[in-house]
Coordinates of C-alpha atoms in Angstrom, one line a residue:
M103 CA -42.2 -21.9 41.0
N104 CA -38.5 -22.4 41.7
L105 CA -36.4 -19.5 40.5
T106 CA -33.2 -20.3 42.6
K107 CA -30.8 -20.1 39.7
S108 CA -32.3 -16.9 38.3
S109 CA -31.9 -15.3 41.8
T110 CA -28.3 -16.4 42.0
L111 CA -27.6 -15.1 38.4
Y112 CA -29.2 -11.8 39.4
E113 CA -27.0 -11.4 42.4
N114 CA -23.9 -12.0 40.2
I115 CA -24.9 -10.0 37.1
R116 CA -26.1 -6.9 39.0
K117 CA -22.4 -6.3 39.9
F118 CA -21.6 -5.8 36.3
V119 CA -24.9 -4.8 34.7
P120 CA -27.1 -2.1 36.3
G121 CA -30.4 -3.8 37.4
G122 CA -29.3 -7.1 35.9
V123 CA -30.9 -6.3 32.6
H124 CA -29.9 -4.8 29.3
S125 CA -33.4 -3.4 28.7
N126 CA -35.2 -2.1 31.8
S127 CA -38.6 -3.4 30.6
R128 CA -37.3 -6.9 31.3
F129 CA -36.9 -6.2 35.0
R130 CA -39.3 -8.0 37.3
Q131 CA -39.8 -8.1 41.1
P132 CA -38.0 -9.4 43.1
H133 CA -35.5 -10.1 40.2
P134 CA -35.5 -10.8 36.5
I135 CA -35.9 -14.3 35.1
Y136 CA -33.0 -15.6 33.0
F137 CA -33.7 -18.0 30.1
K138 CA -31.7 -20.7 28.3
E139 CA -33.9 -22.1 25.6
A140 CA -36.8 -21.1 23.2
N141 CA -38.7 -23.3 20.8
G142 CA -42.0 -22.7 19.0
A143 CA -44.3 -21.0 21.5
Y144 CA -42.4 -22.0 24.6
I145 CA -39.4 -20.7 26.5
K146 CA -37.4 -22.3 29.3
D147 CA -35.6 -20.6 32.1
V148 CA -32.3 -21.5 33.8
D149 CA -34.3 -23.3 36.6
D150 CA -36.0 -25.6 33.9
N151 CA -39.4 -23.9 34.3
S152 CA -41.3 -24.0 31.0
Y153 CA -43.6 -21.1 29.9
L154 CA -46.0 -20.5 27.2
D155 CA -44.6 -17.2 25.8
I156 CA -47.2 -14.5 24.9
I157 CA -44.8 -11.7 24.8
M158 CA -42.8 -13.1 21.8
G159 CA -40.0 -10.5 21.8
N160 CA -42.6 -7.7 22.1
G161 CA -44.3 -9.1 19.0
A162 CA -41.1 -9.4 17.0
V163 CA -40.9 -13.2 16.9
I164 CA -43.9 -13.7 14.5
L165 CA -43.0 -17.2 13.2
G166 CA -42.2 -18.6 16.6
H167 CA -38.9 -19.3 18.4
N168 CA -36.3 -21.4 16.5
N169 CA -38.4 -22.0 13.4
E170 CA -36.5 -24.7 11.5
E171 CA -37.4 -23.7 7.9
F172 CA -36.6 -20.0 8.7
N173 CA -33.2 -20.9 10.1
E174 CA -32.3 -23.1 7.1
R175 CA -33.2 -20.3 4.6
M176 CA -31.4 -17.7 6.6
Q177 CA -28.2 -19.7 6.9
E178 CA -28.2 -20.5 3.2
R179 CA -28.1 -16.8 2.5
L180 CA -25.0 -16.2 4.7
K181 CA -22.6 -18.7 3.0
N182 CA -20.7 -15.9 1.2
G183 CA -19.1 -14.8 4.4
I184 CA -20.1 -11.2 4.2
I185 CA -21.4 -9.9 7.5
T186 CA -21.5 -6.1 7.6
G187 CA -20.2 -2.8 6.1
L188 CA -20.9 -3.8 2.5
E189 CA -23.8 -3.5 0.1
T190 CA -24.8 -6.7 -1.6
E191 CA -27.5 -8.2 -3.9
L192 CA -29.2 -9.4 -0.8
S193 CA -29.9 -5.8 0.2
I194 CA -31.6 -5.2 -3.2
E195 CA -33.7 -8.3 -3.0
T196 CA -34.8 -7.5 0.5
A197 CA -35.7 -3.9 -0.4
K198 CA -37.7 -5.0 -3.4
K199 CA -39.6 -7.7 -1.4
F200 CA -40.3 -5.2 1.4
L201 CA -41.7 -2.6 -1.1
S202 CA -43.9 -5.3 -2.7
F203 CA -45.5 -5.6 0.8
V204 CA -45.6 -1.9 1.7
T205 CA -47.1 -0.7 -1.6
T206 CA -47.8 2.7 -0.1
A207 CA -44.1 3.5 -0.1
D208 CA -41.8 4.3 -3.0
Q209 CA -38.4 3.7 -1.4
V210 CA -36.9 2.2 1.7
K211 CA -33.6 2.3 3.8
F212 CA -32.7 -0.2 6.4
T213 CA -31.2 0.4 9.8
N214 CA -31.1 -1.6 13.1
T215 CA -33.7 -0.6 15.7
G216 CA -36.9 1.2 15.9
T217 CA -35.4 4.1 17.8
E218 CA -32.8 4.5 15.0
A219 CA -35.5 4.4 12.3
V220 CA -37.5 7.1 14.1
M221 CA -34.4 9.3 14.5
H222 CA -33.6 8.9 10.8
A223 CA -37.2 9.7 9.9
M224 CA -37.2 12.9 12.0
L225 CA -33.9 14.0 10.4
I226 CA -35.3 13.5 6.9
A227 CA -38.5 15.4 7.8
R228 CA -36.5 18.4 9.2
T229 CA -34.3 18.4 6.1
Y230 CA -37.3 18.3 3.8
T231 CA -39.4 20.9 5.5
G232 CA -36.7 23.2 6.9
K233 CA -38.6 23.1 10.2
Q234 CA -37.3 21.9 13.5
D235 CA -39.9 20.5 15.9
I236 CA -41.9 17.3 16.3
A237 CA -45.4 16.4 17.3
V238 CA -46.2 13.1 19.1
V239 CA -49.3 11.4 20.5
E240 CA -49.9 11.5 24.3
G241 CA -49.1 8.1 25.8
A242 CA -47.3 6.7 22.8
Y243 CA -43.8 5.2 22.8
N244 CA -41.8 6.0 19.6
G245 CA -38.3 5.3 21.0
W246 CA -36.1 6.6 23.7
H247 CA -34.4 9.7 22.2
D248 CA -35.1 13.2 23.4
A249 CA -37.5 14.6 20.8
V250 CA -40.0 11.7 20.9
N251 CA -39.7 10.3 24.4
V252 CA -42.2 13.0 25.5
S253 CA -45.5 12.3 27.4
T254 CA -44.8 8.6 27.1
W255 CA -47.1 6.9 29.7
P256 CA -47.3 10.3 31.5
N257 CA -48.6 10.9 35.0
L258 CA -52.1 12.2 34.5
D259 CA -51.8 14.5 37.5
L260 CA -49.3 16.5 35.5
A261 CA -50.6 16.0 32.0
G262 CA -52.8 19.0 31.7
D263 CA -56.0 19.4 29.7
A264 CA -56.9 16.4 27.6
S265 CA -57.5 18.5 24.5
E266 CA -54.0 20.2 24.8
P267 CA -51.7 17.9 26.7
N268 CA -48.5 19.1 28.4
S269 CA -45.1 18.1 27.1
L270 CA -43.6 15.9 29.8
P271 CA -40.3 14.1 29.8
G272 CA -40.6 10.4 29.4
S273 CA -37.3 9.8 31.3
L274 CA -34.9 11.6 33.5
G275 CA -31.9 12.9 31.6
L276 CA -33.7 14.3 28.5
K277 CA -32.8 17.8 27.4
E278 CA -35.4 20.1 28.8
D279 CA -35.5 22.5 25.8
V280 CA -36.0 19.6 23.4
V281 CA -38.8 18.2 25.5
K282 CA -40.5 21.6 25.7
S283 CA -40.2 22.0 21.9
T284 CA -42.1 18.8 21.2
V285 CA -45.9 19.2 20.8
V286 CA -48.3 16.6 22.2
I287 CA -51.7 15.8 20.6
P288 CA -54.5 13.6 21.9
F289 CA -55.2 10.3 20.0
N290 CA -58.5 10.0 18.1
D291 CA -59.3 13.7 18.4
L292 CA -59.1 15.6 15.1
D293 CA -60.7 18.8 16.4
A294 CA -58.1 19.2 19.1
T295 CA -55.3 18.3 16.8
E296 CA -56.3 20.9 14.3
R297 CA -56.4 23.6 17.0
I298 CA -52.9 22.5 18.1
F299 CA -51.6 22.5 14.6
A300 CA -53.0 25.9 13.8
A301 CA -51.1 27.3 16.7
H302 CA -47.7 25.5 16.1
H303 CA -47.5 24.4 12.4
E304 CA -44.9 26.9 11.5
R305 CA -42.3 25.1 13.6
L306 CA -43.5 21.5 13.1
A307 CA -41.5 19.3 10.8
A308 CA -43.4 16.1 11.5
L309 CA -46.1 14.3 13.4
I310 CA -45.2 10.7 14.4
I311 CA -48.1 8.4 15.3
E312 CA -48.7 4.7 15.9
P313 CA -51.8 4.2 13.7
T314 CA -52.9 1.7 16.3
M315 CA -51.5 2.4 19.8
I316 CA -50.1 -0.9 20.9
D317 CA -47.5 0.2 23.5
V318 CA -50.5 0.9 25.7
G319 CA -52.3 -2.3 24.8
Y320 CA -54.4 -2.1 21.7
I321 CA -56.2 1.2 20.7
P322 CA -57.0 1.5 17.0
G323 CA -57.3 4.6 15.0
S324 CA -60.0 4.4 12.4
K325 CA -59.5 4.9 8.7
E326 CA -61.4 8.2 8.9
Y327 CA -59.3 9.4 11.7
L328 CA -56.0 8.6 10.0
Q329 CA -57.2 10.1 6.7
G330 CA -58.2 13.2 8.7
L331 CA -54.6 13.4 10.1
K332 CA -53.2 13.1 6.7
D333 CA -55.4 15.9 5.4
L334 CA -54.4 18.1 8.4
C335 CA -50.7 17.4 7.8
S336 CA -51.0 18.3 4.1
K337 CA -52.8 21.5 5.0
Y338 CA -50.1 22.6 7.4
E339 CA -47.1 21.2 5.5
I340 CA -46.2 18.7 8.3
I341 CA -44.6 15.4 7.4
L342 CA -46.9 12.5 8.5
V343 CA -44.9 9.6 9.9
F344 CA -46.6 6.3 10.8
D345 CA -44.7 4.3 13.4
E346 CA -45.5 0.8 12.2
L347 CA -42.9 -0.9 14.2
L348 CA -45.6 -3.0 15.9
T349 CA -48.4 -2.8 13.4
G350 CA -46.3 -3.7 10.4
F351 CA -46.9 -7.3 9.1
R352 CA -49.5 -7.9 11.8
E353 CA -52.2 -5.3 11.0
S354 CA -51.8 -6.3 7.3
K355 CA -49.2 -7.5 4.9
G356 CA -47.9 -3.9 4.5
G357 CA -49.0 -2.4 7.8
L358 CA -52.1 -0.5 8.8
Q359 CA -51.4 2.1 6.1
V360 CA -52.0 -0.6 3.4
R361 CA -55.1 -2.1 5.2
H362 CA -56.7 1.4 5.4
G363 CA -55.3 2.8 2.2
V364 CA -53.9 5.9 4.0
A365 CA -50.4 6.5 2.8
P366 CA -48.2 8.5 5.2
D367 CA -45.3 10.6 3.9
L368 CA -42.8 8.4 5.8
S369 CA -43.1 5.3 8.0
T370 CA -40.9 3.2 10.2
F371 CA -41.0 -0.6 10.5
G372 CA -39.2 -3.1 12.7
K373 CA -39.9 -5.9 15.2
A374 CA -41.6 -8.6 12.9
I375 CA -39.8 -7.3 9.8
S376 CA -37.1 -9.9 10.5
N377 CA -38.7 -12.3 12.9
G378 CA -36.8 -11.0 15.9
Y379 CA -33.4 -10.2 14.4
P380 CA -32.3 -6.5 14.8
M381 CA -33.5 -4.7 11.8
A382 CA -35.7 -1.7 11.1
A383 CA -36.7 0.4 8.1
V384 CA -37.6 3.9 7.0
A385 CA -39.9 4.0 4.0
G386 CA -41.9 6.6 2.2
K387 CA -42.4 8.9 -0.8
A388 CA -39.4 9.1 -3.2
E389 CA -39.3 12.9 -3.1
I390 CA -39.0 12.9 0.7
M391 CA -36.8 9.8 1.1
G392 CA -34.5 11.4 -1.5
K393 CA -33.3 13.8 1.2
S394 CA -31.4 10.8 2.7
A395 CA -29.4 10.1 -0.5
P396 CA -25.7 11.0 -0.4
G397 CA -24.8 14.4 -1.7
P398 CA -25.4 18.1 -1.2
G399 CA -28.8 19.1 0.3
S400 CA -29.2 15.8 2.1
C401 CA -29.1 14.7 5.7
S402 CA -27.0 12.0 7.2
F403 CA -28.1 8.4 7.0
V404 CA -25.1 6.2 8.1
G405 CA -24.4 3.2 10.2
T406 CA -21.9 0.4 10.1
Y407 CA -24.7 -2.1 10.8
N408 CA -27.3 -0.6 8.5
G409 CA -28.3 -3.3 6.0
H410 CA -26.5 -5.9 8.1
Q411 CA -26.3 -9.2 6.1
V412 CA -27.6 -11.4 9.0
S413 CA -30.6 -9.2 9.4
L414 CA -31.3 -8.9 5.7
A415 CA -31.1 -12.7 5.4
A416 CA -33.6 -13.0 8.3
S417 CA -35.9 -10.4 6.8
L418 CA -36.1 -11.9 3.3
S419 CA -36.5 -15.5 4.7
F420 CA -39.3 -14.2 7.0
M421 CA -41.1 -12.4 4.2
E422 CA -41.0 -15.5 2.0
L423 CA -42.4 -17.7 4.7
Y424 CA -45.0 -15.1 5.7
E425 CA -46.5 -15.3 2.3
E426 CA -46.1 -19.1 1.8
L427 CA -47.7 -20.0 5.1
N428 CA -50.4 -17.3 5.1
V429 CA -49.2 -16.2 8.4
L430 CA -51.4 -13.1 8.7
E431 CA -54.6 -15.0 7.9
V432 CA -53.7 -17.6 10.6
L433 CA -52.9 -15.0 13.2
D434 CA -56.1 -13.1 12.5
R435 CA -58.2 -16.2 12.9
R436 CA -56.5 -17.3 16.1
T437 CA -56.6 -13.9 17.6
D438 CA -60.3 -13.4 16.8
M439 CA -61.1 -16.8 18.5
L440 CA -59.1 -16.0 21.6
I441 CA -60.8 -12.6 22.0
K442 CA -64.3 -13.9 21.5
K443 CA -63.9 -16.8 23.9
F444 CA -62.2 -14.7 26.6
N445 CA -64.8 -11.9 26.3
D446 CA -67.7 -14.4 26.5
S447 CA -66.1 -16.0 29.6
A448 CA -65.6 -12.6 31.3
K449 CA -69.3 -11.7 30.5
E450 CA -70.5 -15.0 32.0
K451 CA -68.5 -14.2 35.2
N452 CA -69.8 -10.6 35.3
I453 CA -66.2 -9.2 35.3
S454 CA -65.6 -5.8 33.8
V455 CA -62.8 -6.7 31.4
M456 CA -62.3 -6.9 27.6
M457 CA -59.6 -8.3 25.4
R458 CA -58.8 -6.4 22.2
G459 CA -56.4 -7.0 19.4
K460 CA -55.6 -8.2 15.8
G461 CA -53.0 -10.1 13.9
G462 CA -51.6 -11.8 17.0
H463 CA -51.4 -8.6 19.1
F464 CA -53.7 -8.4 22.1
H465 CA -54.2 -6.9 25.5
W466 CA -56.7 -7.0 28.4
Y467 CA -58.4 -3.8 29.8
F468 CA -60.2 -4.1 33.1
S469 CA -62.8 -1.5 32.3
D470 CA -66.5 -1.2 31.3
K471 CA -65.6 0.5 28.0
A472 CA -63.1 0.2 25.2
P473 CA -60.4 2.9 25.6
N474 CA -60.2 5.5 22.9
N475 CA -56.9 7.1 23.9
Y476 CA -54.1 6.9 26.5
R477 CA -56.1 8.6 29.3
D478 CA -59.0 6.1 28.9
A479 CA -56.5 3.2 29.1
A480 CA -54.8 4.6 32.1
Q481 CA -58.1 4.6 34.0
S482 CA -58.5 0.8 33.7
N483 CA -58.2 -1.2 36.9
K484 CA -54.5 -1.7 37.4
E485 CA -54.9 -3.9 40.5
A486 CA -57.3 -6.3 38.8
Y487 CA -55.0 -6.6 35.8
Q488 CA -52.0 -7.4 38.0
K489 CA -53.9 -10.0 40.0
F490 CA -55.0 -11.6 36.7
T491 CA -51.6 -11.6 35.1
H492 CA -50.0 -12.9 38.4
A493 CA -52.4 -15.9 38.2
L494 CA -51.5 -16.4 34.6
S495 CA -47.8 -16.5 35.5
E496 CA -48.4 -19.0 38.2
Q497 CA -49.9 -21.3 35.5
G498 CA -46.7 -21.0 33.4
V499 CA -47.8 -18.3 31.0
Y500 CA -45.1 -15.7 30.4
C501 CA -46.9 -12.3 30.3
S502 CA -46.4 -8.7 31.4
G503 CA -47.5 -7.3 34.7
N504 CA -47.6 -3.8 33.2
Y505 CA -51.2 -2.9 32.7
L506 CA -50.3 -0.5 29.9
L507 CA -48.2 -2.7 27.6
H508 CA -49.1 -5.4 25.1
H509 CA -49.0 -9.1 24.3
A510 CA -48.6 -11.3 21.2
I511 CA -48.9 -14.8 19.9
S512 CA -47.0 -16.2 16.9
Y513 CA -47.6 -18.7 14.1
A514 CA -46.2 -21.4 16.4
H515 CA -49.2 -20.9 18.8
K516 CA -51.3 -23.7 17.5
D517 CA -54.4 -25.4 18.8
A518 CA -52.8 -27.0 21.9
E519 CA -51.2 -23.7 22.9
L520 CA -54.4 -21.7 22.4
E521 CA -56.3 -24.2 24.5
K522 CA -53.7 -23.9 27.2
L523 CA -54.0 -20.1 27.1
L524 CA -57.8 -20.1 27.1
K525 CA -57.8 -22.5 30.1
S526 CA -55.2 -20.4 31.9
M527 CA -57.1 -17.1 31.3
D528 CA -60.3 -18.7 32.5
E529 CA -58.7 -19.9 35.7
A530 CA -57.1 -16.4 36.2
L531 CA -60.5 -14.8 35.8
R532 CA -61.9 -17.0 38.6
T533 CA -59.4 -15.4 41.0
L534 CA -61.3 -12.1 40.4
V535 CA -64.8 -13.4 41.1

């Protein structure tokens, strides 16, 4: 595959942009790929190589790239000339539509990114409880700020006992005292969580958790597990926050909380909420959300770009089409088909690998058993995964070489694209036989 222009662009841009990328997760060896066009399920790079995209903006682009009907509806809503810094009827319409989906929440406030939404949720939780510290799940990614970027894809040699994980910085540059103050729990282990909460609950304002861990592939929490966490948080007066930035609108119309009927105190949404435009949401119980209202006794919730009109137009247009096109039903059906056919093919070839997912999200684990938590996932065969995804890339499938990440299809991945993906995955599996 010819990547001459990408190589040249990298040599130029790295003088002005560290590493040549604005998000480090986009860096690839020996250099990033630079793109110029996206339509439907496909993207084209500056060297005119075409790829079947199965990353789709980390799952954000749920309708597909450059969807014509989406674009038309969105542009129609922007004719009034208002861009940012003002409240409009569009913000009311979008909030009402959002809450008609996320029926477990009473109120919502919009912001711009997942990290911002999580920061706002933590501030609300601290204000409501009067407590300061946060609990996170080992291996999960809930944003890049100090209090939650803890034990994010940690080195298992340093992680400590599985039932009481160490608090490790997820990046250089984090404040050491903040990292140490964050409590880490194992996923899918209620007994260990109760022991940890019993020891630390007096200082814990919130627990933030992906109800399905997707930033390490696809590891679901059961309804019973999530209900158990809710009960523990109620017992110890800890705000339960569901990070539904990835599960929202893909696990169900209103997120995993609606599908399982387990209502958290607060939740964060993003990614697919606006089909790839920068927008996120904090939603939850009115009593708790009220702590973000203007006035005495409240915390700050400000931002010039909060409720940005372009993103609101994108979100409302997306939610309308999501319902009209039965997007979730289509994605569930296509994902189930891909998983069954891939797993059957792997079994025939006697390769220890499984594909897991739902609602368009999926990932491959090169292991004999389905992972139950981060440590299980980290034990899967990294070398086999990388050989497999390298073979996929050689066949024009744009995927991640990181064995602890995730993939996604969109509504634009129709029969022809699914057949291409199935054929490419089968060929990639043959390289491992």
